[in-house]
PDB file of C-alpha atoms in Angstrom:
ATOM      1  CA  UNK A 938       0.000   0.000   0.000  1.00 49.00           C
ATOM      2  CA  UNK A 939       1.373   3.413  -0.970  1.00 54.00           C
ATOM      3  CA  UNK A 940       1.433   6.061   1.698  1.00 86.00           C
ATOM      4  CA  UNK A 941       1.983   8.802  -0.858  1.00 91.00           C
ATOM      5  CA  UNK A 942      -0.397   9.457  -3.717  1.00 96.00           C
ATOM      6  CA  UNK A 943      -0.234  11.562  -6.866  1.00 97.00           C
ATOM      7  CA  UNK A 944      -3.378  12.854  -8.503  1.00 98.00           C
ATOM      8  CA  UNK A 945      -2.886  14.035 -12.082  1.00 97.00           C
ATOM      9  CA  UNK A 946      -5.494  16.735 -12.511  1.00 97.00           C
ATOM     10  CA  UNK A 947      -6.558  17.554 -16.066  1.00 95.00           C
ATOM     11  CA  UNK A 948      -9.288  19.576 -17.695  1.00 92.00           C
ATOM     12  CA  UNK A 949     -11.281  16.741 -19.232  1.00 93.00           C
ATOM     13  CA  UNK A 950     -12.877  16.607 -22.686  1.00 90.00           C
ATOM     14  CA  UNK A 951     -15.806  15.027 -24.477  1.00 90.00           C
ATOM     15  CA  UNK A 952     -13.599  12.749 -26.577  1.00 90.00           C
ATOM     16  CA  UNK A 953     -12.385   9.828 -24.444  1.00 90.00           C
ATOM     17  CA  UNK A 954      -9.209   9.633 -26.558  1.00 89.00           C
ATOM     18  CA  UNK A 955      -8.222  12.988 -25.063  1.00 90.00           C
ATOM     19  CA  UNK A 956      -7.289  11.211 -21.845  1.00 92.00           C
ATOM     20  CA  UNK A 957      -4.823   8.795 -23.491  1.00 92.00           C
ATOM     21  CA  UNK A 958      -1.671  10.818 -22.711  1.00 92.00           C
ATOM     22  CA  UNK A 959      -2.849  11.081 -19.096  1.00 94.00           C
ATOM     23  CA  UNK A 960      -3.159   7.295 -18.923  1.00 95.00           C
ATOM     24  CA  UNK A 961       0.317   6.903 -20.403  1.00 94.00           C
ATOM     25  CA  UNK A 962       1.682   9.413 -17.902  1.00 95.00           C
ATOM     26  CA  UNK A 963       0.056   7.553 -15.022  1.00 96.00           C
ATOM     27  CA  UNK A 964       1.525   4.261 -16.254  1.00 95.00           C
ATOM     28  CA  UNK A 965       5.014   5.806 -16.325  1.00 93.00           C
ATOM     29  CA  UNK A 966       4.637   7.028 -12.759  1.00 94.00           C
ATOM     30  CA  UNK A 967       3.309   3.687 -11.530  1.00 92.00           C
ATOM     31  CA  UNK A 968       6.406   2.046 -12.961  1.00 88.00           C
ATOM     32  CA  UNK A 969       8.787   4.526 -11.345  1.00 83.00           C
ATOM     33  CA  UNK A 970       9.171   2.802  -7.978  1.00 74.00           C
ATOM     34  CA  UNK A 971      12.301   1.164  -6.623  1.00 72.00           C
ATOM     35  CA  UNK A 972      13.179  -0.899  -3.569  1.00 71.00           C
ATOM     36  CA  UNK A 973      14.245   2.269  -1.773  1.00 70.00           C
ATOM     37  CA  UNK A 974      11.326   4.356  -2.929  1.00 75.00           C
ATOM     38  CA  UNK A 975       8.080   2.531  -3.695  1.00 77.00           C
ATOM     39  CA  UNK A 976       5.979   3.814  -6.565  1.00 82.00           C
ATOM     40  CA  UNK A 977       3.299   6.262  -5.527  1.00 89.00           C
ATOM     41  CA  UNK A 978      -0.370   5.499  -5.923  1.00 94.00           C
ATOM     42  CA  UNK A 979      -1.328   7.390  -9.089  1.00 97.00           C
ATOM     43  CA  UNK A 980      -4.834   8.513 -10.000  1.00 97.00           C
ATOM     44  CA  UNK A 981      -6.342  10.732 -12.650  1.00 97.00           C
ATOM     45  CA  UNK A 982      -8.934  13.400 -11.884  1.00 98.00           C
ATOM     46  CA  UNK A 983     -10.731  15.877 -14.083  1.00 96.00           C
ATOM     47  CA  UNK A 984     -12.244  19.314 -13.754  1.00 95.00           C
ATOM     48  CA  UNK A 985     -15.157  18.598 -16.069  1.00 94.00           C
ATOM     49  CA  UNK A 986     -16.534  16.322 -18.798  1.00 95.00           C
ATOM     50  CA  UNK A 987     -14.666  13.276 -17.449  1.00 96.00           C
ATOM     51  CA  UNK A 988     -14.613  11.373 -14.179  1.00 96.00           C
ATOM     52  CA  UNK A 989     -13.521  10.987 -11.465  1.00 97.00           C
ATOM     53  CA  UNK A 990     -13.647  14.450  -9.958  1.00 98.00           C
ATOM     54  CA  UNK A 991     -10.741  15.600  -7.800  1.00 98.00           C
ATOM     55  CA  UNK A 992     -12.809  14.980  -4.673  1.00 98.00           C
ATOM     56  CA  UNK A 993     -13.589  11.398  -5.678  1.00 98.00           C
ATOM     57  CA  UNK A 994      -9.988  10.654  -6.665  1.00 98.00           C
ATOM     58  CA  UNK A 995      -8.640  12.039  -3.382  1.00 98.00           C
ATOM     59  CA  UNK A 996     -11.242  10.138  -1.343  1.00 98.00           C
ATOM     60  CA  UNK A 997     -10.236   6.906  -3.097  1.00 98.00           C
ATOM     61  CA  UNK A 998      -6.551   7.522  -2.317  1.00 97.00           C
ATOM     62  CA  UNK A 999      -7.364   8.244   1.317  1.00 97.00           C
ATOM     63  CA  UNK A1000      -9.410   5.038   1.475  1.00 97.00           C
ATOM     64  CA  UNK A1001      -6.393   3.203   0.023  1.00 96.00           C
ATOM     65  CA  UNK A1002      -4.236   4.470   2.881  1.00 95.00           C
ATOM     66  CA  UNK A1003      -2.516   7.560   1.476  1.00 95.00           C
ATOM     67  CA  UNK A1004      -1.463   9.964   4.211  1.00 94.00           C
ATOM     68  CA  UNK A1005       0.061  12.451   1.755  1.00 96.00           C
ATOM     69  CA  UNK A1006      -1.408  13.357  -1.597  1.00 97.00           C
ATOM     70  CA  UNK A1007       0.188  15.616  -4.208  1.00 97.00           C
ATOM     71  CA  UNK A1008      -2.101  17.092  -6.844  1.00 98.00           C
ATOM     72  CA  UNK A1009      -0.292  17.907 -10.097  1.00 97.00           C
ATOM     73  CA  UNK A1010      -2.176  20.155 -12.532  1.00 96.00           C
ATOM     74  CA  UNK A1011      -1.537  18.748 -16.001  1.00 95.00           C
ATOM     75  CA  UNK A1012      -2.169  22.100 -17.647  1.00 92.00           C
ATOM     76  CA  UNK A1013       0.148  24.221 -19.752  1.00 88.00           C
ATOM     77  CA  UNK A1014      -0.664  27.567 -18.271  1.00 82.00           C
ATOM     78  CA  UNK A1015      -1.930  28.833 -14.969  1.00 82.00           C
ATOM     79  CA  UNK A1016      -5.224  30.280 -16.088  1.00 82.00           C
ATOM     80  CA  UNK A1017      -8.491  30.482 -14.249  1.00 85.00           C
ATOM     81  CA  UNK A1018      -8.871  26.728 -13.884  1.00 88.00           C
ATOM     82  CA  UNK A1019      -5.566  26.379 -12.067  1.00 91.00           C
ATOM     83  CA  UNK A1020      -5.579  29.715 -10.229  1.00 90.00           C
ATOM     84  CA  UNK A1021      -9.203  29.818  -9.129  1.00 91.00           C
ATOM     85  CA  UNK A1022     -11.070  26.506  -9.577  1.00 93.00           C
ATOM     86  CA  UNK A1023      -8.337  24.147  -8.422  1.00 96.00           C
ATOM     87  CA  UNK A1024      -7.519  25.849  -5.073  1.00 96.00           C
ATOM     88  CA  UNK A1025     -11.201  25.696  -4.159  1.00 96.00           C
ATOM     89  CA  UNK A1026     -11.351  22.008  -5.019  1.00 97.00           C
ATOM     90  CA  UNK A1027      -8.178  21.311  -3.030  1.00 97.00           C
ATOM     91  CA  UNK A1028      -9.516  23.242  -0.047  1.00 97.00           C
ATOM     92  CA  UNK A1029     -12.673  21.131  -0.137  1.00 97.00           C
ATOM     93  CA  UNK A1030     -10.533  17.965  -0.180  1.00 98.00           C
ATOM     94  CA  UNK A1031      -8.526  19.210   2.814  1.00 98.00           C
ATOM     95  CA  UNK A1032     -11.728  19.958   4.705  1.00 98.00           C
ATOM     96  CA  UNK A1033     -13.068  16.488   3.920  1.00 98.00           C
ATOM     97  CA  UNK A1034      -9.830  14.735   4.989  1.00 98.00           C
ATOM     98  CA  UNK A1035      -8.274  16.822   7.781  1.00 96.00           C
ATOM     99  CA  UNK A1036      -5.751  14.116   8.720  1.00 94.00           C
ATOM    100  CA  UNK A1037      -4.284  13.907   5.238  1.00 97.00           C
ATOM    101  CA  UNK A1038      -1.584  16.240   3.886  1.00 97.00           C
ATOM    102  CA  UNK A1039      -2.801  17.443   0.493  1.00 97.00           C
ATOM    103  CA  UNK A1040      -0.380  19.542  -1.520  1.00 97.00           C
ATOM    104  CA  UNK A1041      -0.795  21.166  -4.916  1.00 96.00           C
ATOM    105  CA  UNK A1042       2.047  21.554  -7.403  1.00 96.00           C
ATOM    106  CA  UNK A1043       2.521  24.247 -10.038  1.00 94.00           C
ATOM    107  CA  UNK A1044       1.114  23.429 -13.484  1.00 94.00           C
ATOM    108  CA  UNK A1045       3.409  21.102 -15.442  1.00 95.00           C
ATOM    109  CA  UNK A1046       3.686  23.593 -18.309  1.00 93.00           C
ATOM    110  CA  UNK A1047       5.517  26.020 -16.018  1.00 92.00           C
ATOM    111  CA  UNK A1048       8.399  23.565 -15.537  1.00 95.00           C
ATOM    112  CA  UNK A1049      11.625  24.257 -17.455  1.00 95.00           C
ATOM    113  CA  UNK A1050      12.262  20.563 -18.106  1.00 97.00           C
ATOM    114  CA  UNK A1051       8.812  20.146 -19.603  1.00 97.00           C
ATOM    115  CA  UNK A1052       9.220  23.263 -21.758  1.00 96.00           C
ATOM    116  CA  UNK A1053      12.622  22.005 -22.930  1.00 96.00           C
ATOM    117  CA  UNK A1054      11.050  18.701 -23.974  1.00 97.00           C
ATOM    118  CA  UNK A1055       8.269  20.487 -25.834  1.00 96.00           C
ATOM    119  CA  UNK A1056      10.817  22.715 -27.582  1.00 95.00           C
ATOM    120  CA  UNK A1057      12.789  19.625 -28.653  1.00 95.00           C
ATOM    121  CA  UNK A1058       9.604  18.068 -29.997  1.00 96.00           C
ATOM    122  CA  UNK A1059       8.795  21.223 -31.972  1.00 95.00           C
ATOM    123  CA  UNK A1060      12.259  21.333 -33.535  1.00 93.00           C
ATOM    124  CA  UNK A1061      12.010  17.630 -34.394  1.00 94.00           C
ATOM    125  CA  UNK A1062       8.869  18.425 -36.369  1.00 93.00           C
ATOM    126  CA  UNK A1063      10.853  20.794 -38.569  1.00 88.00           C
ATOM    127  CA  UNK A1064      13.486  18.210 -39.367  1.00 74.00           C
ATOM    128  CA  UNK A1065      11.228  15.228 -39.883  1.00 58.00           C
ATOM    129  CA  UNK A1066       9.763  14.132 -43.204  1.00 51.00           C
ATOM    130  CA  UNK A1067      11.914  16.660 -44.980  1.00 46.00           C
ATOM    131  CA  UNK A1068      12.271  14.350 -47.952  1.00 37.00           C
TER     132      UNK A1068
ATOM    133  CA  UNK B 484      14.375  36.093 -43.030  1.00 49.00           C
ATOM    134  CA  UNK B 485      13.314  32.555 -42.024  1.00 54.00           C
ATOM    135  CA  UNK B 486      11.947  30.342 -44.760  1.00 86.00           C
ATOM    136  CA  UNK B 487      10.480  27.912 -42.243  1.00 91.00           C
ATOM    137  CA  UNK B 488       7.971  28.937 -39.609  1.00 96.00           C
ATOM    138  CA  UNK B 489       6.543  27.268 -36.524  1.00 97.00           C
ATOM    139  CA  UNK B 490       3.132  28.233 -35.186  1.00 98.00           C
ATOM    140  CA  UNK B 491       2.507  27.104 -31.613  1.00 97.00           C
ATOM    141  CA  UNK B 492      -1.239  26.591 -31.467  1.00 97.00           C
ATOM    142  CA  UNK B 493      -2.866  26.705 -28.040  1.00 95.00           C
ATOM    143  CA  UNK B 494      -6.389  26.827 -26.722  1.00 92.00           C
ATOM    144  CA  UNK B 495      -6.334  30.327 -25.252  1.00 93.00           C
ATOM    145  CA  UNK B 496      -7.775  31.508 -21.937  1.00 90.00           C
ATOM    146  CA  UNK B 497      -9.261  34.597 -20.364  1.00 90.00           C
ATOM    147  CA  UNK B 498      -6.297  35.105 -18.017  1.00 90.00           C
ATOM    148  CA  UNK B 499      -3.366  36.610 -19.947  1.00 90.00           C
ATOM    149  CA  UNK B 500      -0.931  34.855 -17.580  1.00 89.00           C
ATOM    150  CA  UNK B 501      -2.106  31.580 -19.085  1.00 90.00           C
ATOM    151  CA  UNK B 502      -0.023  32.318 -22.167  1.00 92.00           C
ATOM    152  CA  UNK B 503       3.255  32.749 -20.266  1.00 92.00           C
ATOM    153  CA  UNK B 504       4.559  29.198 -20.844  1.00 92.00           C
ATOM    154  CA  UNK B 505       3.764  29.607 -24.536  1.00 94.00           C
ATOM    155  CA  UNK B 506       5.848  32.763 -24.642  1.00 95.00           C
ATOM    156  CA  UNK B 507       8.701  30.996 -22.862  1.00 94.00           C
ATOM    157  CA  UNK B 508       8.440  28.104 -25.310  1.00 95.00           C
ATOM    158  CA  UNK B 509       8.536  30.488 -28.262  1.00 96.00           C
ATOM    159  CA  UNK B 510      11.609  32.220 -26.813  1.00 95.00           C
ATOM    160  CA  UNK B 511      13.398  28.852 -26.500  1.00 93.00           C
ATOM    161  CA  UNK B 512      12.657  28.021 -30.130  1.00 94.00           C
ATOM    162  CA  UNK B 513      13.757  31.436 -31.358  1.00 92.00           C
ATOM    163  CA  UNK B 514      17.071  30.864 -29.612  1.00 88.00           C
ATOM    164  CA  UNK B 515      17.565  27.404 -31.089  1.00 82.00           C
ATOM    165  CA  UNK B 516      19.204  28.427 -34.354  1.00 74.00           C
ATOM    166  CA  UNK B 517      22.803  27.820 -35.390  1.00 72.00           C
ATOM    167  CA  UNK B 518      24.985  28.864 -38.315  1.00 71.00           C
ATOM    168  CA  UNK B 519      24.065  25.645 -40.124  1.00 70.00           C
ATOM    169  CA  UNK B 520      20.397  25.779 -39.246  1.00 75.00           C
ATOM    170  CA  UNK B 521      18.878  29.212 -38.708  1.00 77.00           C
ATOM    171  CA  UNK B 522      16.194  29.568 -36.056  1.00 82.00           C
ATOM    172  CA  UNK B 523      12.681  29.246 -37.413  1.00 89.00           C
ATOM    173  CA  UNK B 524      10.228  32.106 -37.308  1.00 94.00           C
ATOM    174  CA  UNK B 525       8.053  31.303 -34.290  1.00 97.00           C
ATOM    175  CA  UNK B 526       4.534  32.592 -33.704  1.00 97.00           C
ATOM    176  CA  UNK B 527       1.776  31.836 -31.247  1.00 97.00           C
ATOM    177  CA  UNK B 528      -1.835  31.304 -32.288  1.00 98.00           C
ATOM    178  CA  UNK B 529      -4.957  30.517 -30.310  1.00 96.00           C
ATOM    179  CA  UNK B 530      -8.221  28.722 -30.867  1.00 95.00           C
ATOM    180  CA  UNK B 531     -10.251  31.168 -28.781  1.00 94.00           C
ATOM    181  CA  UNK B 532     -10.150  33.872 -26.110  1.00 95.00           C
ATOM    182  CA  UNK B 533      -6.698  35.096 -27.215  1.00 96.00           C
ATOM    183  CA  UNK B 534      -5.239  36.484 -30.425  1.00 96.00           C
ATOM    184  CA  UNK B 535      -3.920  36.002 -33.029  1.00 97.00           C
ATOM    185  CA  UNK B 536      -6.017  33.310 -34.643  1.00 98.00           C
ATOM    186  CA  UNK B 537      -4.259  30.554 -36.580  1.00 98.00           C
ATOM    187  CA  UNK B 538      -5.251  32.223 -39.832  1.00 98.00           C
ATOM    188  CA  UNK B 539      -3.747  35.550 -38.818  1.00 98.00           C
ATOM    189  CA  UNK B 540      -0.549  33.958 -37.505  1.00 98.00           C
ATOM    190  CA  UNK B 541      -0.060  31.951 -40.700  1.00 98.00           C
ATOM    191  CA  UNK B 542      -0.772  34.977 -42.892  1.00 98.00           C
ATOM    192  CA  UNK B 543       1.863  36.955 -40.984  1.00 98.00           C
ATOM    193  CA  UNK B 544       4.431  34.195 -41.465  1.00 97.00           C
ATOM    194  CA  UNK B 545       3.661  34.010 -45.180  1.00 97.00           C
ATOM    195  CA  UNK B 546       4.031  37.793 -45.417  1.00 97.00           C
ATOM    196  CA  UNK B 547       7.396  37.441 -43.672  1.00 96.00           C
ATOM    197  CA  UNK B 548       8.566  35.032 -46.361  1.00 95.00           C
ATOM    198  CA  UNK B 549       7.906  31.576 -44.913  1.00 95.00           C
ATOM    199  CA  UNK B 550       7.467  28.957 -47.612  1.00 94.00           C
ATOM    200  CA  UNK B 551       6.950  26.119 -45.118  1.00 96.00           C
ATOM    201  CA  UNK B 552       4.958  26.415 -41.914  1.00 97.00           C
ATOM    202  CA  UNK B 553       4.595  23.731 -39.251  1.00 97.00           C
ATOM    203  CA  UNK B 554       1.682  24.062 -36.858  1.00 98.00           C
ATOM    204  CA  UNK B 555       2.332  22.393 -33.495  1.00 97.00           C
ATOM    205  CA  UNK B 556      -0.738  21.870 -31.274  1.00 96.00           C
ATOM    206  CA  UNK B 557       0.346  22.677 -27.726  1.00 95.00           C
ATOM    207  CA  UNK B 558      -2.346  20.466 -26.233  1.00 92.00           C
ATOM    208  CA  UNK B 559      -1.986  17.425 -24.024  1.00 88.00           C
ATOM    209  CA  UNK B 560      -4.565  15.241 -25.641  1.00 82.00           C
ATOM    210  CA  UNK B 561      -6.079  14.946 -29.077  1.00 82.00           C
ATOM    211  CA  UNK B 562      -9.653  15.859 -28.257  1.00 83.00           C
ATOM    212  CA  UNK B 563     -12.190  17.658 -30.373  1.00 85.00           C
ATOM    213  CA  UNK B 564     -10.129  20.836 -30.670  1.00 88.00           C
ATOM    214  CA  UNK B 565      -7.180  19.016 -32.191  1.00 91.00           C
ATOM    215  CA  UNK B 566      -9.086  16.341 -34.121  1.00 90.00           C
ATOM    216  CA  UNK B 567     -11.908  18.476 -35.518  1.00 91.00           C
ATOM    217  CA  UNK B 568     -11.370  22.233 -35.131  1.00 93.00           C
ATOM    218  CA  UNK B 569      -7.686  22.381 -36.001  1.00 96.00           C
ATOM    219  CA  UNK B 570      -7.810  20.434 -39.313  1.00 96.00           C
ATOM    220  CA  UNK B 571     -10.545  22.791 -40.522  1.00 96.00           C
ATOM    221  CA  UNK B 572      -8.455  25.809 -39.581  1.00 97.00           C
ATOM    222  CA  UNK B 573      -5.369  24.356 -41.278  1.00 97.00           C
ATOM    223  CA  UNK B 574      -7.358  23.564 -44.420  1.00 97.00           C
ATOM    224  CA  UNK B 575      -8.539  27.171 -44.522  1.00 97.00           C
ATOM    225  CA  UNK B 576      -4.921  28.341 -44.216  1.00 98.00           C
ATOM    226  CA  UNK B 577      -3.859  26.043 -47.076  1.00 98.00           C
ATOM    227  CA  UNK B 578      -6.666  27.371 -49.249  1.00 98.00           C
ATOM    228  CA  UNK B 579      -5.647  30.950 -48.470  1.00 98.00           C
ATOM    229  CA  UNK B 580      -1.952  30.300 -49.220  1.00 98.00           C
ATOM    230  CA  UNK B 581      -1.773  27.631 -51.925  1.00 96.00           C
ATOM    231  CA  UNK B 582       1.935  28.184 -52.586  1.00 94.00           C
ATOM    232  CA  UNK B 583       2.933  27.550 -48.976  1.00 97.00           C
ATOM    233  CA  UNK B 584       3.499  24.092 -47.476  1.00 97.00           C
ATOM    234  CA  UNK B 585       1.521  23.997 -44.222  1.00 97.00           C
ATOM    235  CA  UNK B 586       1.974  20.906 -42.079  1.00 97.00           C
ATOM    236  CA  UNK B 587       0.366  19.991 -38.791  1.00 96.00           C
ATOM    237  CA  UNK B 588       2.142  18.009 -36.070  1.00 96.00           C
ATOM    238  CA  UNK B 589       0.655  15.670 -33.489  1.00 94.00           C
ATOM    239  CA  UNK B 590      -0.243  17.282 -30.148  1.00 94.00           C
ATOM    240  CA  UNK B 591       2.827  17.765 -27.946  1.00 95.00           C
ATOM    241  CA  UNK B 592       1.281  15.698 -25.140  1.00 93.00           C
ATOM    242  CA  UNK B 593       1.409  12.599 -27.341  1.00 92.00           C
ATOM    243  CA  UNK B 594       5.231  12.747 -27.511  1.00 95.00           C
ATOM    244  CA  UNK B 595       7.183  10.278 -25.365  1.00 95.00           C
ATOM    245  CA  UNK B 596       9.886  12.808 -24.556  1.00 97.00           C
ATOM    246  CA  UNK B 597       7.312  15.307 -23.337  1.00 97.00           C
ATOM    247  CA  UNK B 598       5.552  12.661 -21.243  1.00 96.00           C
ATOM    248  CA  UNK B 599       8.904  11.594 -19.766  1.00 96.00           C
ATOM    249  CA  UNK B 600       9.609  15.195 -18.750  1.00 97.00           C
ATOM    250  CA  UNK B 601       6.169  15.546 -17.169  1.00 96.00           C
ATOM    251  CA  UNK B 602       6.672  12.274 -15.281  1.00 95.00           C
ATOM    252  CA  UNK B 603      10.021  13.524 -13.965  1.00 95.00           C
ATOM    253  CA  UNK B 604       8.371  16.748 -12.845  1.00 96.00           C
ATOM    254  CA  UNK B 605       5.628  14.810 -11.032  1.00 95.00           C
ATOM    255  CA  UNK B 606       8.153  12.640  -9.200  1.00 93.00           C
ATOM    256  CA  UNK B 607      10.156  15.747  -8.252  1.00 94.00           C
ATOM    257  CA  UNK B 608       7.049  17.094  -6.576  1.00 93.00           C
ATOM    258  CA  UNK B 609       6.958  14.074  -4.281  1.00 88.00           C
ATOM    259  CA  UNK B 610      10.538  14.532  -3.182  1.00 74.00           C
ATOM    260  CA  UNK B 611      10.539  18.291  -2.755  1.00 58.00           C
ATOM    261  CA  UNK B 612       9.749  20.138   0.452  1.00 51.00           C
ATOM    262  CA  UNK B 613       9.719  16.873   2.332  1.00 46.00           C
ATOM    263  CA  UNK B 614      11.156  18.534   5.412  1.00 37.00           C
TER     264      UNK B 614
END
């Protein structure tokens, strides 16, 4: 049983295929454990149009024994969803589970390593199928 | 003058700060040139709520002398915006500029390197401020 959980929080969309990269990301994280550092419990959660909600995902992790949960917004920019909606949702989770430490990371698109990887991908697009 | 352009196509948001990672990404790409391979012309474009539109961004690159333009959807998943709205917008650009080669990449969130970087970022969040 993992004592630390990660919830990957995305916007959600009508097309179920939209969530595929989130599933692949979750699979990577589930495979990231080692003897010294067990893999975290990893869940997806969505703001709208897809389930589960953040509240349901956090409740499931708490029920599974997580004492610390880190919510990672899988958004490029920190717009209204990340700046306004998400803090309210996280506050509601904290109120519902006062014994659990629930932290919220900065949006992934703000990270330099992520931006570097996106930049590499963009440049690869220029070079590919040049023939 | 660049003969190859990149248009970073994002959703757009009401909060202008949302676009900050896109600006940082564009700055990285503009700095990526070398003597052998000049930096591409890099523009942003948005589906809604922000300007310019894809059509305006492409027209500006054509006016600047780009003969080849690669549109990169800066989206995590391939939902309706990428699968339905974007191809229509790209087709309109091709019709408006028949002498220009306009290509469209897969969404950045589908790229393994980008997903690896996001996974690293997520794991970093677990380890940080553990004290």
